[in-house]
Amino acid sequence: MKIKTFKVERWMNEYEDDAVYNLGETCIDSMTIKELLELAGKDVEQYMIELADTRLSYSHIFGSPAFLQGVASMYEDLKPEQVIPTHGAIGANNQVITTLIGAEDNMVSVMPTYQQHYSIPESIGADVRLLQLTLEDDFLPNLDVLRSLIDENTKMITINNPNNPTGSWIPIDIMKEIVKIAESVDAYVLCDEVYRGISEDGSYMQSIVDLYDKGISVGSMSKVFSMAGLRMGWIATKSEEVLHQCHERRDYDTISCGVLDDKLAALALAHKEQIFARNRKILNTNRAILDEWVNETPEVRYLRPVAGTTALVYYDKDIPSYDLCVRLIKEKGVLFTPGECFEMEGAVRIGYAYDSKTLKEGLDKFTEFLREL
């Protein structure tokens, strides 16, 4: 198998441990088990005593009923049996793409996005056609360009909503048009929705699964649930064909997820409103801090993120993003992710959902760095 280096993951692996101000982190400030139990109204000591009696077997191969029901509750009318647990969203994306895409297929992927969506099908030999998102289009898919990229052999359109790294959110009218375009060639729409769930105003965020029977949603407990350490993700779809094929594939690369991961994830899903209230406050507070900094810093510009936990910030210095980010962490201790990791030069990805103090101090250090260049 020949596959490109996964730029963003390689970057984080190499530099994350050196960060004083980690603004490369994309998860909302991580929760402890104790905090989860308290939010869920559990007696911590009693719960841990009961947890100690959990048998460490394979347990529910296809996911516990509580976990499946919890995931299904994230969608409008999804059934628990239309959910497949995976090892994180990264396992879900990999499973869907390697199951459905062959060397004879073509597919469309937005850019920028998580690299799995184009590098995995490229490694299979598929014809991957990139739909470039631009600042001028508010980082939303250009429907005319999308129409020009598809043909009768297009097997899948893959999008990322909310988008990583830009923080854009595709409005429902554009989503419906994407569905119509996919229907015209009978293509699947894979939507990486790992950042979906927490809107600014508390309203429901529609999923591709709500709109299209051949829509495939991927989610996880990592970003908006603050529980990346659980390594629990899922595939959600109403397509019986996708469910059958992914279950067949799953026997080779998953078997089952961890019994403790499943148990804690199910508890979190059952109390998602309490978790989302906690995390919405963090997001809205820190998004305002980021926006104020951008408005007060003439050396940078961006499209204000409206969803997710990341923003793509452009800078006005003539230096490649990778070189800038290496110097930034070595000289100031600030970790960003180079735009190069998303094939977007002259910009950096900032994760702003950690604690407010770290965000403020890290942004000030970046301002200082830019003015010293």
XYZ file of C-alpha atoms in Angstrom:
373
model
C 0.000 0.000 0.000
C 1.366 3.366 -1.028
C -0.207 6.252 0.843
C 0.867 9.826 1.494
C 2.136 10.932 4.885
C -0.792 12.111 7.020
C 0.472 15.657 7.420
C -1.667 16.947 10.284
C -1.224 13.828 12.421
C 2.521 13.707 11.775
C 2.785 17.378 12.732
C 0.881 16.878 15.995
C 2.883 13.771 16.874
C 6.145 15.637 16.404
C 5.410 18.923 18.155
C 2.400 18.645 20.485
C 4.399 17.587 23.534
C 6.583 20.707 23.226
C 3.683 23.160 23.425
C 3.354 25.666 26.251
C 0.263 27.119 24.572
C -1.458 24.285 22.746
C -3.687 25.941 20.165
C -3.354 22.949 17.873
C -5.787 20.949 20.010
C -9.144 20.481 18.278
C -11.178 18.905 21.087
C -13.188 21.018 23.491
C -11.423 21.098 26.869
C -11.257 17.421 27.869
C -13.386 16.084 30.688
C -12.322 13.776 33.505
C -14.323 10.671 34.344
C -15.249 12.342 37.600
C -16.615 15.391 35.793
C -18.653 13.187 33.467
C -20.161 11.303 36.384
C -21.018 14.503 38.223
C -22.678 15.986 35.122
C -24.657 12.757 34.775
C -25.795 12.981 38.396
C -23.957 9.841 39.479
C -22.392 9.109 42.833
C -18.746 8.903 41.782
C -17.595 6.445 44.430
C -20.565 4.127 43.949
C -20.263 4.196 40.161
C -16.570 3.303 40.273
C -17.282 0.423 42.663
C -19.885 -0.914 40.245
C -17.557 -0.347 37.288
C -14.964 -2.560 38.973
C -17.274 -5.528 38.479
C -17.396 -5.051 34.700
C -16.182 -8.161 32.934
C -13.499 -7.295 30.353
C -14.897 -9.486 27.602
C -15.743 -8.533 24.024
C -19.205 -7.685 25.387
C -21.556 -6.211 22.752
C -19.907 -6.902 19.388
C -22.185 -4.468 17.545
C -22.335 -1.896 20.359
C -24.417 -1.866 23.524
C -28.119 -0.978 23.221
C -27.490 2.121 25.337
C -24.686 3.340 23.073
C -26.621 2.686 19.869
C -29.697 4.452 21.224
C -27.562 7.363 22.379
C -26.026 7.830 18.938
C -29.407 7.474 17.225
C -30.711 10.310 19.413
C -28.243 12.643 17.652
C -30.350 12.416 14.479
C -33.969 13.154 13.559
C -35.355 9.671 12.872
C -32.491 7.206 12.974
C -32.928 3.704 14.419
C -30.319 2.203 16.779
C -29.719 -0.628 14.319
C -28.638 1.962 11.729
C -25.530 2.781 13.807
C -22.170 0.984 13.578
C -19.633 1.633 16.390
C -16.038 2.220 15.310
C -12.632 3.016 16.754
C -13.117 6.785 16.641
C -14.236 8.811 13.638
C -10.901 7.986 12.026
C -11.924 4.326 12.046
C -15.349 5.219 10.673
C -13.993 7.250 7.751
C -11.485 4.555 6.900
C -14.093 1.824 7.045
C -16.588 3.643 4.819
C -14.064 4.639 2.167
C -12.226 1.322 1.974
C -15.547 -0.546 1.909
C -17.303 1.462 -0.803
C -14.545 2.847 -3.037
C -12.624 0.799 -5.604
C -9.893 1.589 -8.098
C -12.448 1.889 -10.902
C -14.452 4.610 -9.109
C -14.201 8.367 -9.017
C -15.216 10.491 -6.078
C -15.303 14.152 -5.088
C -13.770 15.485 -1.877
C -13.838 19.011 -0.567
C -10.505 20.677 0.164
C -9.470 21.596 2.830
C -10.646 18.677 4.911
C -9.281 15.819 6.990
C -6.696 14.077 4.820
C -8.319 10.649 5.075
C -11.002 11.783 2.641
C -8.642 12.149 -0.306
C -5.458 10.240 0.524
C -7.147 6.915 1.337
C -9.098 6.702 -1.948
C -6.010 7.889 -3.846
C -4.072 4.995 -2.300
C -6.776 2.602 -3.535
C -6.316 3.955 -7.043
C -9.600 5.844 -7.308
C -9.888 9.080 -9.278
C -10.231 11.749 -6.572
C -11.567 15.098 -7.759
C -11.048 18.008 -5.401
C -13.687 20.639 -4.729
C -11.653 23.598 -3.489
C -13.314 25.694 -0.792
C -12.365 29.368 -0.906
C -12.494 32.334 1.408
C -14.449 34.210 -1.288
C -17.203 31.551 -1.074
C -17.141 31.593 2.748
C -15.532 28.136 2.553
C -18.836 26.661 1.331
C -19.045 24.198 -1.584
C -19.518 25.909 -4.941
C -22.424 23.985 -6.441
C -21.550 24.800 -10.065
C -18.035 23.477 -9.554
C -19.415 20.372 -7.847
C -21.701 19.694 -10.822
C -18.720 19.961 -13.165
C -16.757 17.364 -11.182
C -19.290 14.524 -11.179
C -20.239 12.017 -13.878
C -22.065 8.685 -14.164
C -19.096 6.900 -12.528
C -18.998 9.106 -9.417
C -19.437 6.777 -6.445
C -19.231 9.235 -3.577
C -19.143 12.893 -2.617
C -17.399 13.495 0.682
C -17.843 16.678 2.696
C -16.894 17.837 6.163
C -19.578 19.708 8.101
C -18.699 21.655 10.210
C -15.524 22.033 8.227
C -12.079 21.343 9.621
C -10.059 23.609 9.547
C -12.238 26.609 8.592
C -15.155 26.329 11.028
C -17.714 26.918 8.247
C -21.190 25.336 8.429
C -23.059 24.434 5.235
C -26.582 25.932 5.279
C -29.510 23.584 4.775
C -30.372 24.952 1.311
C -26.872 24.158 0.020
C -26.982 20.732 1.670
C -30.232 19.952 -0.144
C -28.654 20.944 -3.456
C -25.674 18.673 -2.744
C -28.155 15.843 -2.177
C -29.850 16.580 -5.519
C -26.492 16.528 -7.283
C -25.615 13.201 -5.646
C -29.026 11.751 -6.530
C -28.505 12.679 -10.183
C -25.700 10.091 -10.416
C -26.866 7.809 -7.583
C -23.796 8.662 -5.477
C -23.305 8.336 -1.756
C -22.627 11.433 0.330
C -20.178 10.799 3.153
C -20.329 13.641 5.637
C -17.655 13.814 8.331
C -19.712 15.357 11.141
C -17.244 14.901 13.972
C -17.597 18.614 14.898
C -21.408 18.587 14.650
C -23.687 18.877 17.666
C -23.167 22.258 19.304
C -24.654 25.265 17.518
C -24.103 28.796 18.752
C -27.785 29.295 19.614
C -28.591 25.791 20.818
C -30.631 24.852 17.726
C -30.522 21.397 16.152
C -27.842 20.927 13.491
C -29.198 18.810 10.646
C -27.201 15.827 9.445
C -26.787 14.413 5.957
C -28.629 11.346 7.302
C -31.683 13.516 7.939
C -31.698 14.602 4.292
C -30.603 11.657 2.141
C -31.118 7.893 2.310
C -27.682 7.374 0.741
C -26.136 9.826 3.193
C -23.506 8.499 5.584
C -22.687 10.379 8.774
C -19.483 9.889 10.731
C -19.209 11.123 14.311
C -17.307 10.488 17.523
C -16.992 11.214 21.229
C -13.841 13.258 20.702
C -14.457 16.843 19.602
C -17.787 18.156 20.900
C -18.041 15.592 23.712
C -14.518 16.320 25.064
C -13.756 12.590 25.332
C -11.144 11.743 22.704
C -9.631 9.219 25.093
C -12.650 6.948 24.760
C -11.813 6.210 21.093
C -15.481 5.696 20.271
C -16.891 6.739 16.933
C -19.696 5.646 14.651
C -21.107 5.293 11.170
C -24.778 6.281 10.868
C -26.819 5.661 7.711
C -30.228 4.532 6.513
C -28.678 2.677 3.579
C -29.098 -1.066 4.119
C -26.393 -1.699 1.522
C -23.847 0.437 3.404
C -24.768 -1.111 6.742
C -24.348 -4.631 5.353
C -21.050 -3.936 3.589
C -19.538 -2.066 6.541
C -20.500 -4.873 8.921
C -18.756 -7.304 6.569
C -15.637 -5.115 6.518
C -15.781 -4.538 10.274
C -15.052 -8.201 10.928
C -11.594 -7.597 9.457
C -10.601 -4.317 11.097
C -12.647 -3.787 14.271
C -14.541 -6.813 15.674
C -15.797 -4.669 18.569
C -14.997 -1.542 20.539
C -13.776 -1.433 24.144
C -16.348 -2.375 26.761
C -15.350 0.453 29.116
C -15.266 2.959 26.255
C -18.769 1.889 25.223
C -20.117 2.145 28.769
C -18.788 5.663 29.399
C -19.759 6.870 25.922
C -23.316 5.604 26.421
C -23.504 7.507 29.716
C -22.273 10.680 28.042
C -24.740 10.339 25.155
C -27.597 9.888 27.618
C -26.608 13.215 29.200
C -25.481 15.036 26.072
C -27.508 18.166 26.836
C -25.576 18.765 30.066
C -22.277 18.204 28.265
C -23.286 20.422 25.345
C -24.318 23.209 27.739
C -20.853 23.055 29.331
C -19.113 22.984 25.970
C -21.279 25.629 24.277
C -20.221 28.067 26.980
C -16.548 27.277 26.329
C -16.983 27.591 22.558
C -18.929 30.844 22.584
C -16.600 32.461 25.125
C -13.443 31.474 23.265
C -14.860 32.228 19.820
C -15.470 35.788 21.018
C -11.885 35.997 22.317
C -10.539 34.787 18.978
C -12.746 37.174 17.018
C -11.704 40.161 19.114
C -8.039 39.272 18.624
C -8.401 38.994 14.841
C -10.226 42.331 14.670
C -7.500 44.005 16.707
C -4.550 42.420 14.857
C -3.990 43.926 11.399
C -1.440 41.246 10.481
C -4.130 38.526 10.279
C -7.542 37.900 8.714
C -10.098 35.090 8.632
C -13.678 34.053 8.100
C -15.225 33.957 11.543
C -15.977 30.313 12.393
C -19.639 29.611 13.121
C -19.337 25.960 14.178
C -16.769 23.418 15.247
C -13.642 24.183 17.239
C -11.139 25.451 14.667
C -10.444 28.489 12.502
C -8.214 29.035 9.478
C -6.321 32.271 10.056
C -4.330 33.950 7.278
C -1.212 35.989 8.085
C 0.498 38.738 6.054
C 4.127 37.578 6.327
C 6.102 36.049 3.456
C 7.011 32.781 5.153
C 5.715 29.238 4.481
C 3.224 28.071 7.101
C 5.296 25.057 8.116
C 8.405 27.169 8.729
C 6.350 29.759 10.593
C 4.814 27.143 12.882
C 8.161 25.491 13.628
C 9.682 28.823 14.590
C 6.578 29.783 16.558
C 6.670 26.749 18.833
C 10.451 26.900 19.269
C 10.573 30.630 19.991
C 7.252 31.237 21.754
C 5.956 27.812 22.786
C 2.766 28.279 20.744
C 1.427 25.308 18.786
C -0.682 25.965 15.688
C -1.139 23.612 12.739
C 0.420 24.761 9.459
C -2.003 25.482 6.648
C 0.273 23.308 4.527
C -1.174 20.291 6.345
C -4.459 21.142 4.599
C -2.896 22.228 1.297
C -3.669 25.854 2.271
C -0.592 28.103 2.309
C -0.265 31.466 4.041
C -2.522 30.344 6.875
C -2.572 28.401 10.137
C -5.254 26.370 11.844
C -6.043 27.542 15.357
C -7.917 25.343 17.816
C -9.683 27.703 20.203
C -11.765 25.385 22.402
C -9.233 24.840 25.188
C -9.162 27.067 28.269
C -9.553 30.822 27.764
C -6.335 31.771 29.560
C -4.222 29.559 27.281
C -6.013 30.942 24.228
C -5.491 34.594 25.170
C -1.843 34.155 26.087
C -1.101 32.058 23.003
C -2.693 34.594 20.658
C -0.748 37.420 22.303
C 2.459 35.440 21.820
C 1.603 34.995 18.144
C 1.056 38.732 17.735
C 4.415 39.330 19.355
C 6.013 36.762 17.031
C 4.508 38.299 13.869
C 5.747 41.763 14.804
C 9.250 40.439 15.366
C 9.479 38.844 11.911
